[in-house]
Short mmCIF file of C-alpha atoms and ligand atoms in Angstrom, two decimals:
data_model
loop_
_atom_site.label_atom_id
_atom_site.label_comp_id
_atom_site.label_asym_id
_atom_site.label_seq_id
_atom_site.Cartn_x
_atom_site.Cartn_y
_atom_site.Cartn_z
CA MET A 1 -10.55 -7.97 -29.88
CA LYS A 2 -7.70 -5.84 -30.97
CA ALA A 3 -5.88 -2.91 -29.11
CA GLU A 4 -3.02 -0.67 -30.16
CA MET A 5 -0.25 1.19 -28.04
CA VAL A 6 2.33 3.71 -29.12
CA ILE A 7 5.37 3.75 -26.73
CA HIS A 8 7.55 6.73 -27.30
CA LYS A 9 11.00 6.85 -25.48
CA ASP A 10 10.64 10.54 -24.56
CA TYR A 11 7.18 10.72 -23.32
CA GLU A 12 7.83 10.54 -19.60
CA ILE A 13 5.35 10.58 -16.67
CA GLY A 14 8.00 10.33 -14.07
CA LYS A 15 10.47 8.20 -12.26
CA ILE A 16 8.87 5.67 -9.88
CA ASP A 17 9.48 6.27 -6.13
CA LYS A 18 9.84 2.67 -4.91
CA ARG A 19 7.89 3.50 -1.95
CA ILE A 20 4.66 3.09 -4.01
CA TYR A 21 5.22 -0.53 -3.33
CA GLY A 22 4.99 -0.10 0.43
CA SER A 23 2.56 -2.18 2.71
CA PHE A 24 1.00 -1.88 6.07
CA ILE A 25 0.97 -3.74 9.40
CA GLU A 26 -1.57 -2.78 12.06
CA HIS A 27 -2.37 -4.28 15.62
CA LEU A 28 -5.42 -5.92 14.15
CA GLY A 29 -6.54 -9.42 13.98
CA ARG A 30 -3.59 -11.88 13.22
CA ALA A 31 -1.33 -9.30 11.59
CA VAL A 32 1.14 -9.13 14.34
CA TYR A 33 0.43 -12.09 16.75
CA SER A 34 0.53 -15.37 14.82
CA GLY A 35 1.42 -13.29 11.61
CA ILE A 36 4.77 -11.48 11.72
CA TYR A 37 5.25 -12.63 15.38
CA GLU A 38 4.88 -16.04 17.02
CA PRO A 39 7.51 -16.95 19.46
CA GLY A 40 6.55 -20.65 19.77
CA HIS A 41 6.75 -21.15 16.02
CA GLU A 42 9.34 -23.57 14.52
CA THR A 43 10.70 -20.75 12.43
CA ALA A 44 10.73 -18.19 15.00
CA ASP A 45 13.88 -16.18 15.63
CA GLU A 46 15.45 -14.91 18.80
CA TYR A 47 12.86 -12.03 18.80
CA GLY A 48 9.93 -14.37 18.10
CA PHE A 49 9.49 -13.38 14.47
CA ARG A 50 8.51 -16.08 11.98
CA LYS A 51 11.26 -16.47 9.41
CA ASP A 52 8.81 -18.12 6.90
CA VAL A 53 6.80 -14.89 6.92
CA LEU A 54 9.96 -12.76 6.74
CA GLN A 55 11.08 -14.75 3.68
CA LEU A 56 7.87 -14.04 1.77
CA VAL A 57 8.00 -10.20 2.71
CA ARG A 58 11.56 -10.13 1.75
CA GLN A 59 10.71 -11.96 -1.68
CA LEU A 60 8.17 -8.93 -2.15
CA ASP A 61 10.95 -6.51 -1.67
CA VAL A 62 8.65 -4.09 0.47
CA PRO A 63 10.29 -0.79 0.72
CA ILE A 64 8.20 0.70 3.51
CA VAL A 65 5.66 -0.59 6.07
CA ARG A 66 3.08 1.59 7.79
CA TYR A 67 2.71 0.95 11.59
CA PRO A 68 0.94 0.44 13.99
CA GLY A 69 -2.41 1.47 12.48
CA GLY A 70 -4.94 2.07 10.97
CA ASN A 71 -7.88 2.64 13.32
CA PHE A 72 -5.72 1.02 16.20
CA VAL A 73 -3.30 4.00 16.37
CA SER A 74 -6.17 6.43 17.39
CA GLY A 75 -6.38 4.90 20.92
CA TYR A 76 -2.70 3.76 21.26
CA GLN A 77 -0.37 4.64 23.88
CA TRP A 78 2.97 3.98 22.36
CA GLU A 79 4.86 3.61 25.65
CA ASP A 80 2.93 0.47 26.16
CA GLY A 81 4.92 -1.28 23.59
CA THR A 82 8.50 -0.43 24.82
CA GLY A 83 10.87 -1.61 27.50
CA ASP A 84 10.72 -4.62 29.62
CA ARG A 85 8.29 -6.94 27.99
CA SER A 86 7.20 -8.67 31.25
CA LYS A 87 5.80 -5.56 32.46
CA ARG A 88 3.70 -4.32 29.55
CA PRO A 89 0.11 -3.74 30.18
CA ARG A 90 -2.66 -5.89 28.57
CA ARG A 91 -5.24 -3.14 27.34
CA THR A 92 -8.72 -3.11 25.90
CA GLU A 93 -8.24 -2.11 22.28
CA CYS A 94 -11.43 -0.23 21.24
CA ALA A 95 -11.16 0.17 17.47
CA TRP A 96 -11.24 -3.56 16.93
CA LYS A 97 -12.63 -4.61 20.48
CA THR A 98 -9.74 -6.98 21.24
CA ILE A 99 -7.12 -7.32 24.00
CA GLU A 100 -3.70 -5.82 23.15
CA THR A 101 -0.96 -7.71 24.91
CA ASN A 102 1.77 -5.28 23.92
CA GLU A 103 4.27 -7.97 23.32
CA VAL A 104 5.10 -6.18 20.14
CA GLY A 105 5.70 -2.42 20.10
CA ILE A 106 7.98 -0.12 18.31
CA ASP A 107 11.07 -1.43 19.93
CA GLU A 108 10.44 -4.82 18.34
CA PHE A 109 8.77 -3.77 15.15
CA GLN A 110 11.89 -1.86 14.10
CA GLU A 111 13.89 -4.92 14.55
CA TRP A 112 11.39 -6.81 12.52
CA ALA A 113 11.74 -4.16 9.88
CA LYS A 114 15.47 -4.46 9.62
CA ARG A 115 15.08 -8.19 9.23
CA ALA A 116 12.48 -7.68 6.45
CA GLY A 117 14.79 -5.23 4.76
CA THR A 118 12.12 -2.47 4.93
CA GLU A 119 11.63 1.05 6.38
CA VAL A 120 9.04 2.06 8.98
CA MET A 121 6.38 4.59 8.23
CA MET A 122 5.16 5.54 11.65
CA ALA A 123 1.64 6.84 12.46
CA VAL A 124 0.98 8.98 15.68
CA ASN A 125 -2.09 9.05 17.72
CA LEU A 126 -4.12 12.15 16.98
CA GLY A 127 -7.41 10.60 18.24
CA THR A 128 -7.08 10.52 22.12
CA ARG A 129 -3.73 12.16 22.25
CA GLY A 130 -2.05 15.18 20.65
CA ALA A 131 1.08 16.96 19.79
CA GLN A 132 3.05 16.49 23.04
CA ASP A 133 2.88 12.68 22.75
CA ALA A 134 3.59 12.65 19.06
CA LYS A 135 6.76 14.72 19.86
CA ASN A 136 7.68 12.39 22.65
CA LEU A 137 7.53 9.26 20.40
CA LEU A 138 9.54 11.12 17.92
CA GLU A 139 12.19 11.89 20.44
CA TYR A 140 12.22 8.24 21.64
CA CYS A 141 12.62 7.11 18.04
CA ASN A 142 14.80 9.60 16.44
CA LEU A 143 16.93 11.59 18.87
CA SER A 144 20.42 10.83 20.32
CA CYS A 145 20.67 13.57 22.70
CA ASP A 146 20.68 13.44 26.61
CA SER A 147 16.72 13.83 27.10
CA GLU A 148 14.08 11.88 28.85
CA TYR A 149 12.61 10.02 25.91
CA ALA A 150 15.92 9.63 24.02
CA ASN A 151 17.41 8.18 27.30
CA ARG A 152 14.48 5.84 27.82
CA ARG A 153 15.16 4.28 24.40
CA LYS A 154 18.83 3.87 25.27
CA ALA A 155 17.95 2.19 28.57
CA ASN A 156 15.72 -0.18 26.70
CA GLY A 157 18.73 -1.33 24.86
CA PHE A 158 18.78 0.84 21.74
CA GLU A 159 21.64 3.13 21.90
CA THR A 160 21.40 4.09 18.13
CA PRO A 161 18.24 5.89 17.13
CA PHE A 162 15.68 4.33 15.02
CA LYS A 163 15.73 7.01 12.51
CA ILE A 164 12.16 6.80 11.26
CA LYS A 165 11.77 9.29 8.45
CA THR A 166 8.14 9.12 7.47
CA TRP A 167 5.36 9.88 10.04
CA CYS A 168 1.65 9.91 9.48
CA LEU A 169 -0.43 12.61 11.43
CA GLY A 170 -3.22 10.27 12.72
CA ASN A 171 -5.45 8.07 10.73
CA GLU A 172 -8.69 8.66 8.85
CA MET A 173 -9.55 11.48 11.11
CA ASP A 174 -12.53 12.21 8.81
CA GLY A 175 -14.29 9.01 9.67
CA PRO A 176 -17.19 8.93 12.25
CA TRP A 177 -15.82 5.47 13.28
CA GLN A 178 -12.37 6.88 14.12
CA ILE A 179 -11.61 7.14 17.90
CA GLY A 180 -11.24 10.96 18.38
CA HIS A 181 -12.88 11.77 15.02
CA LYS A 182 -12.62 15.25 14.09
CA THR A 183 -14.10 18.04 11.68
CA ALA A 184 -11.60 19.16 9.09
CA GLU A 185 -11.22 22.39 10.94
CA GLU A 186 -10.36 20.67 14.41
CA TYR A 187 -8.01 18.16 12.68
CA GLY A 188 -6.39 20.85 10.31
CA ARG A 189 -5.53 22.94 13.41
CA LEU A 190 -4.08 19.82 15.44
CA ALA A 191 -2.22 18.65 12.46
CA GLU A 192 -0.70 21.82 11.86
CA GLU A 193 0.58 22.39 15.48
CA THR A 194 1.58 18.67 15.66
CA ALA A 195 3.57 19.17 12.40
CA LYS A 196 5.20 22.25 13.71
CA LEU A 197 6.36 20.62 16.96
CA MET A 198 7.53 17.43 15.24
CA LYS A 199 9.58 19.38 12.60
CA LEU A 200 11.11 21.49 15.40
CA THR A 201 12.05 18.22 17.09
CA ASP A 202 13.50 16.54 14.09
CA PRO A 203 13.64 18.68 10.83
CA SER A 204 14.78 15.69 8.80
CA ILE A 205 11.40 13.84 8.91
CA GLU A 206 8.69 13.94 6.40
CA LEU A 207 4.80 14.21 7.22
CA VAL A 208 1.72 12.83 5.88
CA ALA A 209 -1.59 14.71 6.66
CA CYS A 210 -4.92 12.76 6.54
CA GLY A 211 -7.02 12.96 3.45
CA SER A 212 -10.25 11.51 3.14
CA SER A 213 -10.84 7.71 4.08
CA HIS A 214 -12.24 7.09 0.56
CA TYR A 215 -13.37 8.99 -2.53
CA ASN A 216 -17.02 8.69 -1.59
CA MET A 217 -16.87 10.20 1.83
CA PRO A 218 -19.57 12.93 2.36
CA THR A 219 -16.85 15.39 3.15
CA PHE A 220 -14.47 14.44 0.44
CA GLY A 221 -12.94 17.62 -1.21
CA GLU A 222 -13.96 20.11 1.59
CA TRP A 223 -11.96 18.06 4.02
CA GLU A 224 -8.77 18.19 1.80
CA MET A 225 -9.29 21.89 1.18
CA THR A 226 -9.68 22.80 4.83
CA VAL A 227 -6.92 20.68 6.00
CA LEU A 228 -4.42 21.71 3.28
CA ASP A 229 -5.32 25.31 4.02
CA HIS A 230 -3.89 24.73 7.63
CA VAL A 231 -0.98 22.35 6.91
CA TYR A 232 0.20 23.12 3.47
CA SER A 233 3.59 24.54 4.34
CA HIS A 234 4.27 22.14 7.19
CA VAL A 235 3.62 18.66 5.61
CA ASP A 236 4.93 16.78 2.67
CA TYR A 237 2.11 14.45 1.55
CA VAL A 238 -1.59 14.10 1.80
CA SER A 239 -3.09 10.61 2.33
CA LEU A 240 -5.66 8.54 0.28
CA HIS A 241 -7.27 5.43 1.23
CA GLN A 242 -9.54 3.26 -0.82
CA TYR A 243 -10.70 -0.33 -0.77
CA TYR A 244 -12.86 -2.05 -3.32
CA GLY A 245 -15.32 -5.03 -3.23
CA ASN A 246 -17.51 -7.20 -5.49
CA PRO A 247 -20.49 -8.02 -3.28
CA LYS A 248 -22.89 -8.20 -6.06
CA ASP A 249 -20.64 -10.40 -8.30
CA GLN A 250 -20.40 -7.88 -11.09
CA TYR A 251 -16.98 -8.89 -12.76
CA GLU A 252 -16.73 -6.13 -15.49
CA ASP A 253 -17.72 -3.45 -13.00
CA PHE A 254 -15.24 -4.73 -10.22
CA VAL A 255 -12.23 -5.16 -12.45
CA GLY A 256 -12.91 -1.77 -13.85
CA LEU A 257 -12.42 0.03 -10.43
CA SER A 258 -8.85 1.06 -10.82
CA VAL A 259 -10.45 3.71 -13.24
CA HIS A 260 -12.31 4.97 -10.13
CA MET A 261 -8.95 4.96 -8.35
CA ASP A 262 -7.28 6.96 -11.09
CA GLY A 263 -10.18 9.62 -10.70
CA PHE A 264 -9.72 9.83 -7.19
CA ILE A 265 -6.01 10.42 -7.47
CA LYS A 266 -6.37 13.13 -10.08
CA SER A 267 -9.16 14.85 -7.92
CA VAL A 268 -6.93 15.07 -4.99
CA ALA A 269 -3.90 16.38 -6.90
CA ALA A 270 -6.17 18.93 -8.46
CA ILE A 271 -7.23 20.04 -4.89
CA CYS A 272 -3.61 20.26 -3.88
CA ASP A 273 -2.94 22.49 -6.81
CA ALA A 274 -5.76 24.59 -6.16
CA ILE A 275 -4.37 25.17 -2.51
CA LYS A 276 -0.87 25.70 -4.06
CA ALA A 277 -2.40 28.42 -6.40
CA LYS A 278 -4.25 30.11 -3.49
CA LYS A 279 -1.30 30.30 -1.42
CA HIS A 280 1.05 31.56 -4.10
CA SER A 281 3.31 28.54 -3.13
CA ASP A 282 6.22 26.93 -5.01
CA LYS A 283 5.62 23.78 -3.20
CA THR A 284 3.98 20.79 -4.89
CA MET A 285 2.05 18.39 -2.48
CA TYR A 286 2.65 14.82 -3.08
CA LEU A 287 0.30 11.96 -2.40
CA SER A 288 0.74 8.90 -0.20
CA PHE A 289 -2.04 6.25 -0.99
CA ASP A 290 -1.26 4.76 2.23
CA GLU A 291 -4.13 2.17 2.31
CA TRP A 292 -5.46 0.43 -0.82
CA ASN A 293 -6.67 -3.11 -1.62
CA VAL A 294 -9.61 -5.37 -2.20
CA TRP A 295 -11.62 -5.90 1.00
CA TYR A 296 -15.10 -7.42 1.24
CA HIS A 297 -14.89 -11.17 1.58
CA SER A 298 -14.47 -11.10 5.40
CA ASN A 299 -17.29 -8.45 5.90
CA GLY A 300 -20.09 -9.65 8.39
CA ALA A 301 -17.61 -12.10 10.35
CA LYS A 302 -18.30 -11.72 13.89
CA PHE A 303 -16.08 -12.24 16.83
CA ASP A 304 -16.48 -12.20 20.51
CA ASP A 305 -15.16 -8.99 22.26
CA TRP A 306 -11.86 -8.93 24.02
CA GLN A 307 -10.03 -11.72 22.46
CA VAL A 308 -6.29 -11.66 21.75
CA ALA A 309 -5.65 -11.61 17.77
CA PRO A 310 -8.96 -13.12 16.54
CA PRO A 311 -8.97 -13.81 12.83
CA GLN A 312 -10.42 -10.43 11.73
CA LEU A 313 -10.52 -9.29 8.20
CA GLU A 314 -9.08 -12.53 6.78
CA ASP A 315 -10.12 -12.14 3.20
CA ILE A 316 -9.34 -15.15 1.04
CA TYR A 317 -8.56 -13.53 -2.37
CA ASN A 318 -9.63 -15.09 -5.63
CA PHE A 319 -8.28 -14.61 -9.16
CA GLU A 320 -10.46 -11.71 -10.19
CA ASP A 321 -9.19 -9.78 -7.04
CA ALA A 322 -5.72 -10.27 -8.45
CA LEU A 323 -6.69 -8.88 -11.78
CA LEU A 324 -7.99 -5.52 -10.03
CA VAL A 325 -4.99 -5.38 -7.67
CA GLY A 326 -2.71 -5.63 -10.70
CA CYS A 327 -4.70 -2.90 -12.32
CA MET A 328 -4.45 -0.62 -9.21
CA LEU A 329 -0.87 -1.10 -9.24
CA MET A 330 -0.69 0.11 -12.83
CA THR A 331 -2.88 3.09 -11.66
CA LEU A 332 -0.34 3.85 -9.03
CA GLN A 333 2.61 3.59 -11.47
CA ASN A 334 0.73 5.97 -14.04
CA ASN A 335 0.45 8.40 -11.28
CA CYS A 336 4.13 8.33 -10.14
CA ASP A 337 4.53 12.08 -10.77
CA ARG A 338 2.20 12.80 -7.89
CA VAL A 339 1.88 9.47 -5.83
CA LYS A 340 5.26 8.92 -4.02
CA MET A 341 4.15 6.37 -1.57
CA ALA A 342 1.44 3.82 -1.34
CA CYS A 343 0.68 0.91 0.97
CA MET A 344 -1.02 -2.08 0.11
CA ALA A 345 -3.24 -2.72 3.10
CA GLN A 346 -2.30 -4.90 4.65
CA LEU A 347 0.68 -7.49 4.58
CA VAL A 348 0.04 -10.50 6.73
CA ASN A 349 -3.37 -12.25 7.39
CA VAL A 350 -5.42 -9.08 7.56
CA ILE A 351 -6.60 -8.19 3.99
CA ALA A 352 -3.22 -9.39 3.11
CA PRO A 353 -1.11 -11.04 0.35
CA ILE A 354 0.39 -13.38 2.88
CA MET A 355 -1.52 -15.79 5.02
CA THR A 356 -0.24 -17.87 7.93
CA GLU A 357 -1.59 -20.83 10.03
CA LYS A 358 -1.00 -20.36 13.69
CA GLY A 359 1.67 -22.89 14.32
CA GLY A 360 1.84 -23.97 10.79
CA ARG A 361 2.40 -22.90 7.11
CA ALA A 362 2.57 -19.45 5.32
CA TRP A 363 1.49 -18.96 1.82
CA ALA A 364 0.83 -16.57 -1.01
CA GLN A 365 -2.61 -15.44 -1.83
CA THR A 366 -3.49 -14.73 -5.52
CA ILE A 367 -2.94 -10.80 -5.17
CA PHE A 368 0.73 -11.70 -3.97
CA TYR A 369 1.81 -12.13 -7.64
CA PRO A 370 0.97 -8.86 -9.20
CA TYR A 371 2.28 -7.15 -6.19
CA LEU A 372 5.43 -9.10 -6.49
CA TYR A 373 6.07 -8.36 -10.06
CA ALA A 374 5.24 -4.67 -9.64
CA SER A 375 7.60 -4.31 -6.76
CA LEU A 376 10.57 -6.23 -8.30
CA ARG A 377 10.19 -5.12 -11.95
CA GLY A 378 8.15 -1.77 -11.92
CA ARG A 379 11.05 0.35 -11.06
CA GLY A 380 12.36 3.02 -13.54
CA THR A 381 10.62 5.66 -15.48
CA VAL A 382 6.87 5.47 -16.36
CA LEU A 383 6.09 6.34 -19.93
CA LYS A 384 2.99 7.98 -21.10
CA THR A 385 1.47 5.78 -24.04
CA ILE A 386 -1.17 6.34 -26.61
CA LYS A 387 -3.73 3.67 -26.31
CA HIS A 388 -6.49 2.65 -28.57
CA CYS A 389 -8.81 -0.20 -27.41
CA PRO A 390 -12.57 -0.92 -27.01
CA GLU A 391 -14.09 0.56 -23.83
CA TYR A 392 -17.21 -0.51 -21.81
CA ALA A 393 -19.67 1.25 -19.68
CA ALA A 394 -19.56 0.40 -15.92
CA GLU A 395 -21.60 1.32 -12.82
CA ARG A 396 -18.84 2.62 -10.44
CA ALA A 397 -16.12 3.62 -12.98
CA LYS A 398 -18.39 4.76 -15.97
CA LEU A 399 -16.07 3.97 -18.85
CA VAL A 400 -13.47 1.36 -18.64
CA PRO A 401 -10.84 0.32 -21.46
CA TYR A 402 -10.65 -3.48 -21.86
CA LEU A 403 -6.82 -3.06 -21.74
CA GLU A 404 -5.14 -1.58 -18.57
CA SER A 405 -1.51 -1.19 -18.86
CA SER A 406 1.53 0.64 -17.62
CA VAL A 407 5.00 0.82 -19.35
CA ILE A 408 8.28 1.19 -17.34
CA HIS A 409 11.39 2.13 -19.04
CA ASP A 410 14.82 1.11 -17.59
CA SER A 411 17.28 2.94 -19.67
CA GLU A 412 20.33 1.66 -18.02
CA ASN A 413 19.50 -2.04 -18.91
CA ARG A 414 17.79 -1.02 -22.12
CA LYS A 415 14.55 -2.64 -21.03
CA ILE A 416 10.95 -1.86 -21.35
CA THR A 417 8.45 -3.66 -19.02
CA VAL A 418 4.84 -3.63 -20.04
CA PHE A 419 2.16 -4.48 -17.39
CA ALA A 420 -1.08 -5.39 -19.01
CA VAL A 421 -4.39 -6.70 -18.05
CA ASN A 422 -6.91 -7.89 -20.53
CA ARG A 423 -10.31 -7.26 -18.82
CA ALA A 424 -12.41 -8.95 -21.34
CA LYS A 425 -14.05 -11.86 -19.56
CA ALA A 426 -14.15 -14.14 -22.66
CA GLU A 427 -12.17 -12.79 -25.50
CA ASP A 428 -8.48 -12.86 -26.21
CA MET A 429 -6.93 -9.55 -27.18
CA GLU A 430 -4.27 -9.02 -29.70
CA VAL A 431 -2.25 -5.89 -28.91
CA THR A 432 0.05 -4.20 -31.33
CA PHE A 433 3.03 -2.05 -29.83
CA SER A 434 4.64 0.72 -31.92
CA PHE A 435 7.89 1.50 -30.26
CA GLU A 436 9.18 4.89 -31.27
CA LYS A 437 12.78 6.00 -30.77
CA PHE A 438 13.93 2.76 -29.28
CA GLY A 439 15.01 0.99 -32.62
CA ASP A 440 14.29 -2.63 -32.93
CA CYS A 441 12.86 -4.38 -29.78
CA VAL A 442 12.61 -7.93 -28.89
CA LEU A 443 10.25 -9.56 -26.48
CA THR A 444 12.38 -11.57 -24.08
CA GLU A 445 9.80 -12.46 -21.32
CA HIS A 446 6.16 -12.95 -21.04
CA VAL A 447 4.86 -13.75 -17.57
CA GLN A 448 1.03 -14.43 -17.27
CA LEU A 449 -1.25 -14.91 -14.42
CA TYR A 450 -4.46 -16.79 -15.47
CA ALA A 451 -7.07 -18.89 -14.08
CA ASP A 452 -10.13 -20.26 -16.12
CA ASP A 453 -12.12 -19.86 -12.96
CA LEU A 454 -12.29 -16.23 -11.81
CA LYS A 455 -13.11 -17.40 -8.20
CA ALA A 456 -10.04 -19.60 -7.91
CA VAL A 457 -8.15 -19.21 -4.67
CA ASN A 458 -4.66 -20.33 -3.18
CA THR A 459 -4.68 -22.11 0.16
CA ALA A 460 -1.90 -23.62 2.33
CA ASP A 461 -2.58 -26.89 0.39
CA CYS A 462 -3.10 -25.75 -3.23
CA GLU A 463 -1.76 -22.94 -5.20
CA ALA A 464 -4.31 -22.73 -7.84
CA VAL A 465 -3.23 -19.22 -9.16
CA SER A 466 0.44 -18.83 -9.76
CA PRO A 467 2.47 -16.98 -12.52
CA ARG A 468 3.53 -18.88 -15.70
CA LEU A 469 6.30 -18.13 -18.13
CA LEU A 470 5.08 -18.35 -21.68
CA PRO A 471 7.15 -19.05 -24.87
CA VAL A 472 8.10 -15.90 -26.54
CA ASP A 473 8.34 -15.12 -30.29
CA ALA A 474 11.72 -13.32 -30.34
CA ALA A 475 11.62 -11.43 -33.56
CA PRO A 476 13.14 -7.97 -33.40
CA GLY A 477 11.30 -5.09 -34.79
CA ALA A 478 9.91 -1.63 -33.86
CA VAL A 479 6.28 -3.04 -34.22
CA GLN A 480 5.56 -5.96 -32.04
CA LYS A 481 2.30 -7.99 -31.62
CA VAL A 482 1.36 -10.01 -28.62
CA THR A 483 -1.87 -11.89 -27.58
CA LEU A 484 -3.29 -11.30 -24.05
CA LYS A 485 -5.50 -14.13 -22.96
CA GLN A 486 -9.07 -13.47 -21.78
CA HIS A 487 -9.16 -12.04 -18.35
CA SER A 488 -5.35 -12.27 -17.65
CA TRP A 489 -2.66 -10.21 -16.07
CA ASN A 490 0.65 -10.07 -18.06
CA MET A 491 4.09 -8.83 -17.81
CA LEU A 492 6.11 -8.41 -21.03
CA THR A 493 9.82 -7.48 -21.18
CA TYR A 494 11.12 -6.01 -24.24
CA GLU A 495 14.91 -5.38 -24.78
CA TYR A 496 16.34 -2.80 -27.33
O1 AHR B 501 -6.86 -1.57 7.05
C1 AHR B 501 -8.02 -1.95 7.82
C2 AHR B 501 -8.65 -0.45 8.29
O2 AHR B 501 -9.26 0.26 7.26
C3 AHR B 501 -7.80 0.44 8.96
O3 AHR B 501 -7.49 0.24 10.24
C4 AHR B 501 -8.45 1.74 8.72
O4 AHR B 501 -7.43 2.93 8.56
C5 AHR B 501 -9.28 1.48 7.58
O5 AHR B 501 -10.51 1.97 7.59
#
C-alpha cells in the first residue's frame, strides 16, 4: 500500500496546549487506594504515596490531573477529605457502591500532584450540592484571606493556598446514571450561578461546563446549546467525554474510531460557534476533552457492594487498544486549535496506562507508550497536511483512512515529529513525505510500536508490547520515503 503526505512549514493548525496530555484520578476502584496511595508499600513516602507509581507518572510528564471524579464527585462531601485523618468519616459511596475511607482528600491529593509534577483540575459536586459548597471548596483551596474556609486550610497545616486554576462544574450531568442528574435547563441555570459565584470568589480561575457524556447521547446537541446559552460568558471550556470498545472483535472498525472522535470534536466546536454567533460574542469557547480512552474489557465484572477499593474497571489493554489510543492522541493534536485540555481516563489501575499490584509491582500497559511519546514529543505547532491514502468503509466511523497521522513542528530545534499509524491489518505502507519550505530534511529517529498479535498484553511479568528504535536511512532531501509496518504505531523525527 502507498500513501503520500505534503508537509508545508506555513500551514499551521495551532500551537499545542500541553494540557491535552492530561489524565484523571477518581475515587473509584484502586485508582487511589493501592494505586497512587498505599501506606504499607515498600516504596511509600511519608504521605503514603507509592514512589514506584510516581516515577511512572513523572515519566509520562502528565501536565494536569482531573480529580476527584467522575461519577464519584456527584455525591462527594469534600470536607470529609480534609483535616485530621483519624477523624475522617467512612462513607457509603453510591456512584460505585463502595466504602470511601477518606484517607485521601484534597489535602493529600495536592501534595501528590506536587510530587508528580502536575497540576490539579478540580471538579465540584453539582449532583447533591450546589453553588455555596463549590464556593466554600474554592475558598478552602485558593484564598489566603482571614475567612472560615481559608482559615480551615491553614489550621490543617497548609498556610499557602493550593492555587487550583481549573475547575469542572460537575460531571456528566446529562447522564441518567449521574447522582443528581439534571435536564439541560436545570444544569445550565445551576452552572451559570455556580460559575458566577466562583469567579466572584476567585477571578483567576478557569471553568469547564459539562457537555455530553458521549457523542451518541440522545440529548447531544440540544444539551450543549441549552447549557451554552446560559453559561457562554461565564465559562472557558465545554467538556467532551468518549470511550470506545471492541466487543464484537472488529479490528478495522475499532481502530477507525478516532475518526468518530474527530467528528464529535468538530460538531461541538460548531455548536459553540453557533452560540457565539447568536450572542454576537467575540469570545471563542474552547474544548476540554476531559475523559477519553478505550473501555470495555472489564465490563460485566461483578463486585460485592460496600467494599473498600475493589478492583473495578481494571481493563487489561492489548496491542490494538494502543493503536486506537495512538490515533485518538493524533486526533486531539490535529484539533489543538479548539481542544486545549484533555484527560486520558484514567491514570492508575482504573482503565489506565499504569497498573499496580497491591503490595507489589507497578507496570506500563500497552497504551502507556503512545501516551508517553505524544506527551514528551508532541509539543510545538501542529501542521495541517495534505494526505493521499486509501480509505475503507467502517460501521461506526463510516470512512477511515488507512494512514492516521499528525505532524508537529518544533521550529526552535528545527525538528518535525510525525506520529503515524498504519491501520492496515496485513499490509505494510510506503509513505512519501514531501517537505515544503523546510529545505532538506533528514530522518534521525524512527520509534515503532508493533506486535504480531493484536491481542498481546503487558503484565507485571512480561512486557510483550514495548517501543523499538529502528535503524534509519539518513539521506537528506525534501522528499523522504518510509515504510510503516502493517498495524503499527510510529514516531518519526526529521531534522532540517
Ligand atoms: O471514568 C469512569 C467513569 O466514566 C467516570 O466516573 C464517569 O464520568 C464516566 O462515565
